[in-house]
PDB file of C-alpha atoms in Angstrom:
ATOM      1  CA  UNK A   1     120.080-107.225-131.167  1.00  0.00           C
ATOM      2  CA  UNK A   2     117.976-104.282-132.659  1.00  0.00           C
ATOM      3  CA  UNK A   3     118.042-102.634-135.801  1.00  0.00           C
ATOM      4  CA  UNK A   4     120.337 -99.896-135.041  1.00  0.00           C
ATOM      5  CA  UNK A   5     123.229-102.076-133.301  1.00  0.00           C
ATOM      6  CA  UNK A   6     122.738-104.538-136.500  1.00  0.00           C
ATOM      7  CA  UNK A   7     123.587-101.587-138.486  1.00  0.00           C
ATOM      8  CA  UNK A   8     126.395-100.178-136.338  1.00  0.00           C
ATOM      9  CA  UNK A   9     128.453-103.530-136.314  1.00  0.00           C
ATOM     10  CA  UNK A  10     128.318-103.928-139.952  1.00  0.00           C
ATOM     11  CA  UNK A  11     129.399-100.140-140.436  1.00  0.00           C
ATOM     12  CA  UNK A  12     132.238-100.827-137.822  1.00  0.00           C
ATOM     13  CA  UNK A  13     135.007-102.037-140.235  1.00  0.00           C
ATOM     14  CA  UNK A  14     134.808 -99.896-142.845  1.00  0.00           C
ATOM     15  CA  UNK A  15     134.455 -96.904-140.073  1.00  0.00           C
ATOM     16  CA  UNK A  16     137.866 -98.821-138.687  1.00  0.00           C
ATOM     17  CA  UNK A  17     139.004 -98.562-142.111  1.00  0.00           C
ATOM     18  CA  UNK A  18     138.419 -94.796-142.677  1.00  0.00           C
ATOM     19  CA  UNK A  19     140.110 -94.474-138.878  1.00  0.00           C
ATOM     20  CA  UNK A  20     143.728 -96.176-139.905  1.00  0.00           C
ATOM     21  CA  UNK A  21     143.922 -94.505-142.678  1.00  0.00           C
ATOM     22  CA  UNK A  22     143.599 -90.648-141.580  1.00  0.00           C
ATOM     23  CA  UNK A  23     146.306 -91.983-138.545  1.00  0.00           C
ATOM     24  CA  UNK A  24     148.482 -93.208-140.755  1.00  0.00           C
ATOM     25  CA  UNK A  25     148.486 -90.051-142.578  1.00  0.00           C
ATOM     26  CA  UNK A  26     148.329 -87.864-139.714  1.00  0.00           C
ATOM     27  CA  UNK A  27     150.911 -89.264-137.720  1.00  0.00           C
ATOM     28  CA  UNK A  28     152.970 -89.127-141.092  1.00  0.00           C
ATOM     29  CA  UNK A  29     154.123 -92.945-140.977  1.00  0.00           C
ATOM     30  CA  UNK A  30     156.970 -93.752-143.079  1.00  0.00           C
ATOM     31  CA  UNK A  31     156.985 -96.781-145.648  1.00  0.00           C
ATOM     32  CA  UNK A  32     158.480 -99.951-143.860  1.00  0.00           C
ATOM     33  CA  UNK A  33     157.877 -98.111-140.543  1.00  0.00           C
ATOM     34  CA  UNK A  34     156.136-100.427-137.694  1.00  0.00           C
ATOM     35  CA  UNK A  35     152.448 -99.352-137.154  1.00  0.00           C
ATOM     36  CA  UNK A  36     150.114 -99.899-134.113  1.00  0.00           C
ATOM     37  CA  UNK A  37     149.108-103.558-133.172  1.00  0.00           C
ATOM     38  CA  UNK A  38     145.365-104.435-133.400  1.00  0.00           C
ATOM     39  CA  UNK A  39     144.757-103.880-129.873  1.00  0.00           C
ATOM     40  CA  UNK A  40     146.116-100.681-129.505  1.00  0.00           C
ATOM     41  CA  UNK A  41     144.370 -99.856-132.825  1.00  0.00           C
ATOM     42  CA  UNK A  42     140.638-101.343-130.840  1.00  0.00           C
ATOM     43  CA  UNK A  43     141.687 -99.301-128.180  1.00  0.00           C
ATOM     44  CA  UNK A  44     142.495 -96.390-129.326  1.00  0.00           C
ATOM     45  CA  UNK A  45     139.462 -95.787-131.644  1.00  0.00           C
ATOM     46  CA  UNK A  46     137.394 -97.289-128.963  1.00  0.00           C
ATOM     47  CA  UNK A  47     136.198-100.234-130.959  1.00  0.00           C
ATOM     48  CA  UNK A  48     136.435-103.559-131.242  1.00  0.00           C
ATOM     49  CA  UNK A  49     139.273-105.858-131.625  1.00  0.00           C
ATOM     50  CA  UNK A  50     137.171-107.689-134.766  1.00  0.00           C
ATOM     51  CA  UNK A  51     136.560-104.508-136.412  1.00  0.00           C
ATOM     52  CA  UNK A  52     139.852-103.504-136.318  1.00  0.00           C
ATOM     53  CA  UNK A  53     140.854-107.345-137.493  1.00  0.00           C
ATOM     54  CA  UNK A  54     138.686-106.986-140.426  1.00  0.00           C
ATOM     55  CA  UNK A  55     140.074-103.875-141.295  1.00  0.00           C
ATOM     56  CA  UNK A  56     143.658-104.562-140.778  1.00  0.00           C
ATOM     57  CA  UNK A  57     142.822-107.506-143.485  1.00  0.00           C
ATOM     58  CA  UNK A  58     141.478-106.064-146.194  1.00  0.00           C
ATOM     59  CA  UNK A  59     143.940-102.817-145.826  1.00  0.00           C
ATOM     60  CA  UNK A  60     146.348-106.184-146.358  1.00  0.00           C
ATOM     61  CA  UNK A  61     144.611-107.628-149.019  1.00  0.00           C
ATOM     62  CA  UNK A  62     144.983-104.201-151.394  1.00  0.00           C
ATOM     63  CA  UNK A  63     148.594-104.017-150.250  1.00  0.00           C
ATOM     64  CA  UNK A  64     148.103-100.532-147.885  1.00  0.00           C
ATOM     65  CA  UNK A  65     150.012-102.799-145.171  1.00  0.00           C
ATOM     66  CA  UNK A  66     151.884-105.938-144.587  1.00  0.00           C
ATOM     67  CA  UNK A  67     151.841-107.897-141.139  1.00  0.00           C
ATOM     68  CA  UNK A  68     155.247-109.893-140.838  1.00  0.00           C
ATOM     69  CA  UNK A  69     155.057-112.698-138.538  1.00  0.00           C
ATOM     70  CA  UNK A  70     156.111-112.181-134.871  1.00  0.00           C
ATOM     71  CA  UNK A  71     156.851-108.449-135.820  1.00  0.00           C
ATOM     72  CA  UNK A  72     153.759-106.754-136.085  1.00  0.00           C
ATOM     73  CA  UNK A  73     151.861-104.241-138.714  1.00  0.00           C
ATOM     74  CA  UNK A  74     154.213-102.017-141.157  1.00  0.00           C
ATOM     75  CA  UNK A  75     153.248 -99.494-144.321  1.00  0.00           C
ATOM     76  CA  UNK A  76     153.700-100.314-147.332  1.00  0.00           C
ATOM     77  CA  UNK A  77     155.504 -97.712-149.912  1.00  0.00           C
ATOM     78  CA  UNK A  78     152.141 -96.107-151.448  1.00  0.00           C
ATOM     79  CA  UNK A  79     153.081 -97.248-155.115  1.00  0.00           C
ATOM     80  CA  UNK A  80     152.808-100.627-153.602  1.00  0.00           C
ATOM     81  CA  UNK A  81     149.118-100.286-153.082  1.00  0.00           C
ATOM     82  CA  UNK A  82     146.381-100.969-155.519  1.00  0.00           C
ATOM     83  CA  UNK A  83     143.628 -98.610-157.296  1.00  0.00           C
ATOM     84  CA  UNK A  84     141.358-100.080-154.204  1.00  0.00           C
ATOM     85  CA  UNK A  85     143.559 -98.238-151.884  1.00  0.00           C
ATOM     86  CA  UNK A  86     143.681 -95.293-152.985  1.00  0.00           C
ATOM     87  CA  UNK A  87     139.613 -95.039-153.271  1.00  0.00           C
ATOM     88  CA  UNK A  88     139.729 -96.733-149.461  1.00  0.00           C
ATOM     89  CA  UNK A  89     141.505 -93.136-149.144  1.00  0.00           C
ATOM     90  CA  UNK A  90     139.153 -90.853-151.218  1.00  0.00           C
ATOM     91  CA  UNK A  91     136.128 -92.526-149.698  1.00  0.00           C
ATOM     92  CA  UNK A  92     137.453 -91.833-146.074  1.00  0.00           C
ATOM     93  CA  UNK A  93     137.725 -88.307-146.441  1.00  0.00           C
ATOM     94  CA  UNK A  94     141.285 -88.630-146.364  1.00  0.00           C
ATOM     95  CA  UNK A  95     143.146 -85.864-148.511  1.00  0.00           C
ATOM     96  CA  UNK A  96     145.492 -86.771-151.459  1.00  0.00           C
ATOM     97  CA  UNK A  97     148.687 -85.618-151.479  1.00  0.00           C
ATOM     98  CA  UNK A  98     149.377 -82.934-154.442  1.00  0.00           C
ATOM     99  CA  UNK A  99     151.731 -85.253-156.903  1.00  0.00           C
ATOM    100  CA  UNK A 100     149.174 -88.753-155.930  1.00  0.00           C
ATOM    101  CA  UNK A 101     146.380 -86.406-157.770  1.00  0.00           C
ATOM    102  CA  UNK A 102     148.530 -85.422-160.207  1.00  0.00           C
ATOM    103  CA  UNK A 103     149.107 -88.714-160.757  1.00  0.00           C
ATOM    104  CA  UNK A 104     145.862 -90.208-161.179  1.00  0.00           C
ATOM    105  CA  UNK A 105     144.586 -87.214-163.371  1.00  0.00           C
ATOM    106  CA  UNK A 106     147.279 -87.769-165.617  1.00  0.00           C
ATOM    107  CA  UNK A 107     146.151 -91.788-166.386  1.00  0.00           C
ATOM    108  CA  UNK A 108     142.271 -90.913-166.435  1.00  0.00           C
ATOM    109  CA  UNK A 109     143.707 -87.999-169.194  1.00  0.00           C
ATOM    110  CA  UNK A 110     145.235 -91.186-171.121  1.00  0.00           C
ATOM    111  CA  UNK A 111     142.113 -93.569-170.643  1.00  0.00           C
ATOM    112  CA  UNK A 112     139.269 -90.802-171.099  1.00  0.00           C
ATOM    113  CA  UNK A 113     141.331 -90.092-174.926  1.00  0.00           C
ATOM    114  CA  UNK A 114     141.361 -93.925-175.624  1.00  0.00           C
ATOM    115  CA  UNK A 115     137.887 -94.268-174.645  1.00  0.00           C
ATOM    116  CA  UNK A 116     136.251 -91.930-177.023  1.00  0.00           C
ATOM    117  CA  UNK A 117     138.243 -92.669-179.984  1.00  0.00           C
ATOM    118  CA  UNK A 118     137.285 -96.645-179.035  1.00  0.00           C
ATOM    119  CA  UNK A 119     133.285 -95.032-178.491  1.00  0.00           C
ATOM    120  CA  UNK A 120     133.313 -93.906-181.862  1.00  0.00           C
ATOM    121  CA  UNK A 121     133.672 -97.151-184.013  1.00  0.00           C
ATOM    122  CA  UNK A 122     132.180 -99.275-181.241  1.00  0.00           C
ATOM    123  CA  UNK A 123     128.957 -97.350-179.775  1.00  0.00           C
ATOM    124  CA  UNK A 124     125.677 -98.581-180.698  1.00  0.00           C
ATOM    125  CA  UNK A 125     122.219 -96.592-181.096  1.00  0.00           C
ATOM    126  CA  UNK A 126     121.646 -97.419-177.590  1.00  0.00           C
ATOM    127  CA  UNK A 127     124.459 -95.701-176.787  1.00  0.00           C
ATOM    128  CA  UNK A 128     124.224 -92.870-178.118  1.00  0.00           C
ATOM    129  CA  UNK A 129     120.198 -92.460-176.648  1.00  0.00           C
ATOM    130  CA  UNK A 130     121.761 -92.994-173.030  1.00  0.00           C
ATOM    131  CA  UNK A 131     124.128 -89.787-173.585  1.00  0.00           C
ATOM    132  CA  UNK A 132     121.284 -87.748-175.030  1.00  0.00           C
ATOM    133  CA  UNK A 133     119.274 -88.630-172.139  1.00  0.00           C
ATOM    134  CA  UNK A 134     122.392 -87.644-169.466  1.00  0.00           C
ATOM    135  CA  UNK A 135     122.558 -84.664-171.253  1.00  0.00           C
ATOM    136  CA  UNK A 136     118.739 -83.954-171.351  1.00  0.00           C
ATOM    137  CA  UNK A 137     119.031 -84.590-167.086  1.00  0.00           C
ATOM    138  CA  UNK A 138     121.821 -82.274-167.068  1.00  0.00           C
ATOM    139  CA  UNK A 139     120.195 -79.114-168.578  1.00  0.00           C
ATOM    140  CA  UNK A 140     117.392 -79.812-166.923  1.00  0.00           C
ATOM    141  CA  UNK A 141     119.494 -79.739-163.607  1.00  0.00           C
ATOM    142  CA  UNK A 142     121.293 -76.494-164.964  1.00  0.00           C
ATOM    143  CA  UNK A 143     118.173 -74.764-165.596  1.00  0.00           C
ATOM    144  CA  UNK A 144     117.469 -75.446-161.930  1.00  0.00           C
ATOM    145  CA  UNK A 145     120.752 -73.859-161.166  1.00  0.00           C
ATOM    146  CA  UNK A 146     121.677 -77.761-159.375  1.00  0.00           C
ATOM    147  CA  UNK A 147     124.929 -79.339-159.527  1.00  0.00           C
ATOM    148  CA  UNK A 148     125.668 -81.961-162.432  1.00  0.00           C
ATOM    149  CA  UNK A 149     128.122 -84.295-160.883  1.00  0.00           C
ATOM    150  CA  UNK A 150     125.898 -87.441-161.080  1.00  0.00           C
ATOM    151  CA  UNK A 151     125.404 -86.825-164.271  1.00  0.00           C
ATOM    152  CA  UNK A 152     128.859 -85.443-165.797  1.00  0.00           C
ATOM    153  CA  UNK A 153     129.784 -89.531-163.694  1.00  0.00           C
ATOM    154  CA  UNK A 154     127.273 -90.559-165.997  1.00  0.00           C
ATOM    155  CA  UNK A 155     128.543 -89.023-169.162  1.00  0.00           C
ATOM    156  CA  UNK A 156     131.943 -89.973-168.631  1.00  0.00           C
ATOM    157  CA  UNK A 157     131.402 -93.471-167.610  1.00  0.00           C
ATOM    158  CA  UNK A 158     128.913 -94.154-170.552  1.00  0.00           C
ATOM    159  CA  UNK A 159     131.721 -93.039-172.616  1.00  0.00           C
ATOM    160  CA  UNK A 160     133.583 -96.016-171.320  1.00  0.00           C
ATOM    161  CA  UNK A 161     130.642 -98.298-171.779  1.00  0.00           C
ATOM    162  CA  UNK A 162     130.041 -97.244-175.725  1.00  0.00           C
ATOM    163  CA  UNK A 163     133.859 -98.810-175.699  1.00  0.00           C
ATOM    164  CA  UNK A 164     132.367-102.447-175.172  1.00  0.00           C
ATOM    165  CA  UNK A 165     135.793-102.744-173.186  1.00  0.00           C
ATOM    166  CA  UNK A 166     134.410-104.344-169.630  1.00  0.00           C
ATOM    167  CA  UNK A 167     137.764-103.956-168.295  1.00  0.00           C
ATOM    168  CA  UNK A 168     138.032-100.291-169.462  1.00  0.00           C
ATOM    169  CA  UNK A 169     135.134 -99.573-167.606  1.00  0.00           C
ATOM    170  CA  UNK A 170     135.582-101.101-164.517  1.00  0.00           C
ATOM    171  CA  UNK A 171     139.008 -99.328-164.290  1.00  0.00           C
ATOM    172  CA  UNK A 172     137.328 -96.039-164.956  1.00  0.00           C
ATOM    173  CA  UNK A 173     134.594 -96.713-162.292  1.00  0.00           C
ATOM    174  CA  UNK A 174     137.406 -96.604-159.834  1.00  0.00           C
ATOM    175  CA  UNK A 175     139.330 -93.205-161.342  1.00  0.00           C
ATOM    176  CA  UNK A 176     135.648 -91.718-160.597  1.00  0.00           C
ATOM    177  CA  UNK A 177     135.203 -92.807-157.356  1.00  0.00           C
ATOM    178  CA  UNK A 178     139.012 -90.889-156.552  1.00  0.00           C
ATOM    179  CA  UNK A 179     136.915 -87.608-157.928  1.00  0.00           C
ATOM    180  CA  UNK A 180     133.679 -87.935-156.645  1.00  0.00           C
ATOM    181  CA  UNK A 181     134.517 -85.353-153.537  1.00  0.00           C
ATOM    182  CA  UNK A 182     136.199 -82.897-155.947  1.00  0.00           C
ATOM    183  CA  UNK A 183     134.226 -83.031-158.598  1.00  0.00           C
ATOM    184  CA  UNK A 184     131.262 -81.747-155.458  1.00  0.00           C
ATOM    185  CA  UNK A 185     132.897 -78.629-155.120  1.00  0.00           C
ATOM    186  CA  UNK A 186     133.972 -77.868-158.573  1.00  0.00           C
ATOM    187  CA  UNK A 187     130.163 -78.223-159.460  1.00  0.00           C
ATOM    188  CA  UNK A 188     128.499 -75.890-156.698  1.00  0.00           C
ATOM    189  CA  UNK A 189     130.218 -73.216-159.844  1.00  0.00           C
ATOM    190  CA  UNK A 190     127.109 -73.055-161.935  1.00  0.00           C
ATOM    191  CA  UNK A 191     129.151 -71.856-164.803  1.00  0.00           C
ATOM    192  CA  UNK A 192     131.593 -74.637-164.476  1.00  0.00           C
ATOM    193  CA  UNK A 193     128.405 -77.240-164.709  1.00  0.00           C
ATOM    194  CA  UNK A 194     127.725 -74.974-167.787  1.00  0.00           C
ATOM    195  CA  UNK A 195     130.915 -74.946-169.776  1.00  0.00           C
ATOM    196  CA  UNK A 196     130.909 -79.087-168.934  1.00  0.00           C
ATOM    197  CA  UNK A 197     127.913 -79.012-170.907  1.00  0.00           C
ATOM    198  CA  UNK A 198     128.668 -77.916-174.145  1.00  0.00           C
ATOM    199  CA  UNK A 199     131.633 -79.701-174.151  1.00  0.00           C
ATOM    200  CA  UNK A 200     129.817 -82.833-173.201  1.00  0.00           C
ATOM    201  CA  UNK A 201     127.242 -81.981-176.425  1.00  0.00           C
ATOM    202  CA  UNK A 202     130.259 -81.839-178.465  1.00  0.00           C
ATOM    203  CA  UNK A 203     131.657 -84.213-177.651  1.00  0.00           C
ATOM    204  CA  UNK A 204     128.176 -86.764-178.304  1.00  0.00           C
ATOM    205  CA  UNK A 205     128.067 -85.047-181.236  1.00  0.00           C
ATOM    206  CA  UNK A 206     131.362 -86.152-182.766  1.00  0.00           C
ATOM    207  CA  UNK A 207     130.807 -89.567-181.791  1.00  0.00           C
ATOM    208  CA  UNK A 208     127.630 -89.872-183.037  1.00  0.00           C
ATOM    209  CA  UNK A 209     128.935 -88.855-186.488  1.00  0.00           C
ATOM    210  CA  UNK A 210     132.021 -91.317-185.729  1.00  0.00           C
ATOM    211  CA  UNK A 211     134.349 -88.439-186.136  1.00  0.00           C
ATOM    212  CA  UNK A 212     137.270 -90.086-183.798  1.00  0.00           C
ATOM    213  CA  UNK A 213     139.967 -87.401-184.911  1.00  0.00           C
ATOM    214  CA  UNK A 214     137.082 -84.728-183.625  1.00  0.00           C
ATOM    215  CA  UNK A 215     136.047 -86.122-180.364  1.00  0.00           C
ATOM    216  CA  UNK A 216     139.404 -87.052-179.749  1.00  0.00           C
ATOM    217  CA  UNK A 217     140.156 -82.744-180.138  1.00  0.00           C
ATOM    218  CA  UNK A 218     137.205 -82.149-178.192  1.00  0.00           C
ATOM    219  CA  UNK A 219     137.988 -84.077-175.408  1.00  0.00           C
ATOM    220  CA  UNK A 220     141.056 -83.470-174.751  1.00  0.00           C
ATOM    221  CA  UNK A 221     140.041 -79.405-175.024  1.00  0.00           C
ATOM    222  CA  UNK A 222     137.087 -80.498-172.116  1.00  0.00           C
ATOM    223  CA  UNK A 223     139.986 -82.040-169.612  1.00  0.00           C
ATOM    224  CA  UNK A 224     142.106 -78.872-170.681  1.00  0.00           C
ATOM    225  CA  UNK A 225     139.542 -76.508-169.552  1.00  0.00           C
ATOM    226  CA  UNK A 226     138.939 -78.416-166.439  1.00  0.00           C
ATOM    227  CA  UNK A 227     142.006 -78.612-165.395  1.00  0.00           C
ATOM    228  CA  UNK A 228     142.584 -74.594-165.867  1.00  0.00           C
ATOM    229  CA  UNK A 229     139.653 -74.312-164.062  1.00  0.00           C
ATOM    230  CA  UNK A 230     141.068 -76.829-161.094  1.00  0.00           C
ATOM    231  CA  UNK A 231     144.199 -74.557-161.101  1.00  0.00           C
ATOM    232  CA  UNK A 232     142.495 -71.711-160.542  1.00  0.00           C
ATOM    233  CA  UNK A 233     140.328 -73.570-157.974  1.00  0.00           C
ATOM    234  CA  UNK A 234     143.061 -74.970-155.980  1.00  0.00           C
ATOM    235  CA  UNK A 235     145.336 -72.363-156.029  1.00  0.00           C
ATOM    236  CA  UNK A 236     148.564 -74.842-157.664  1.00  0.00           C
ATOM    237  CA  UNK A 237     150.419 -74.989-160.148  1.00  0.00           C
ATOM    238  CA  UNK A 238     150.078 -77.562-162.674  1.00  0.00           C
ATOM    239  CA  UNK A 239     147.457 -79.533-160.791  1.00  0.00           C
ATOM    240  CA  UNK A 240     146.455 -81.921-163.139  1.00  0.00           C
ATOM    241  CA  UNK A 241     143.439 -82.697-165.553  1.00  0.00           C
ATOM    242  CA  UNK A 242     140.221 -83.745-164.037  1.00  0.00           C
TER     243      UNK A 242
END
């Protein structure tokens, strides 16, 4: 077997994956509504039966579908499905329905304002040098005129790290990963990249100085800017906080 069929067989479930999904949501299948079975699935995406079984499975496994025995392959109601799911969805290109975002922007609002008042008491010196140096990477990037979304990730999530909450962070690692497409086009604005910035130097700078009431104000005032700005972007009404 060469190289490249190595690499195309391993590829093949998640590709099955990414293929389910945006029929599902095309076809506009109903919760509790019977789906295709695995060999119309291998033959309709022209792959193979054990792609298609390993993606069936793990679609399972984060509660996306349910197989009842001698029935066949039904949807699950979407609050049914786990975090997983719903970055199986961002990750295959497949676009979020107007109240899901609204939805998840409303509970990264909630954990981004816990997180910095936790940063505060609990960040270390170490800390507080890994910010400086995201920061220091993003004007450098800015001064390039480049787009900051690695690094405003970066800020964010070593927020969640100065918490010492493992849990906390792994959570948040998976709010990102539903915003990592978005978050592409609201940085090719260079004055978007900008204004997340400052607000990301004020926002270090409050929690250096352990000022929780502070960085809680500034951080919420960073998320309400954003999500103006995603408003504006999108062309909704109340479209939620980044």
């Amino acid at each position: 077997m060469t190289e490249r069929n190595r690499t195309d067989k391993l590829e093949a479930p998640s590709n099955a994956i990414g293929k389910i999904l945006s029929f599902i949501r095309e076809r506009r299948y109903q919760p509790s509504e019977r789906l295709p079975s695995e060999r119309d699935f291998a033959e309709k995406f022209d792959t193979s039966r054990g792609a298609v079984r390993e993606a069936l499975a793990a679609l399972e496994t984060m509660r996306v579908i349910e197989r009842r025995p001698n029935s066949g392959i039904y949807l699950r109601k979407i609050e049914e499905s786990s975090i997983d799911a719903l970055v199986l969805y961002a990750e295959s290109g497949v676009p979020f329905e107007a109240k899901e975002i609204a939805d998840v922007m409303e509970v990264r609002r909630m954990l981004e304002g816990q997180a910095v008042r936790l940063a505060c008491t609990r960040r270390t010196a170490d800390n507080i040098r890994e910010i400086n140096a995201i920061l220091e990477e993003t004007n450098k990037r800015l001064s390039k005129k480049q787009s900051i979304e690695r690094e405003d990730e970066a800020f964010h999530l070593a927020i969640f790290s100065a918490t010492k909450n493992d849990i906390l962070l792994r959570v948040a690692r998976s709010f990102y990963e539903l915003s990592r497409h978005r978050r592409k086009v609201y940085f090719a604005d260079h004055n978007r990249g900008r204004q997340s910035y400052e607000d990301h130097c004020a926002i270090l700078e409050a929690i250096e100085e352990r000022r929780v009431g502070q960085a809680e104000q500034q951080m919420n005032a960073h998320l309400s800017r954003t999500g103006e700005a995603w408003q504006a972007l999108l062309g909704e009404t109340k479209v939620t906080k980044r």
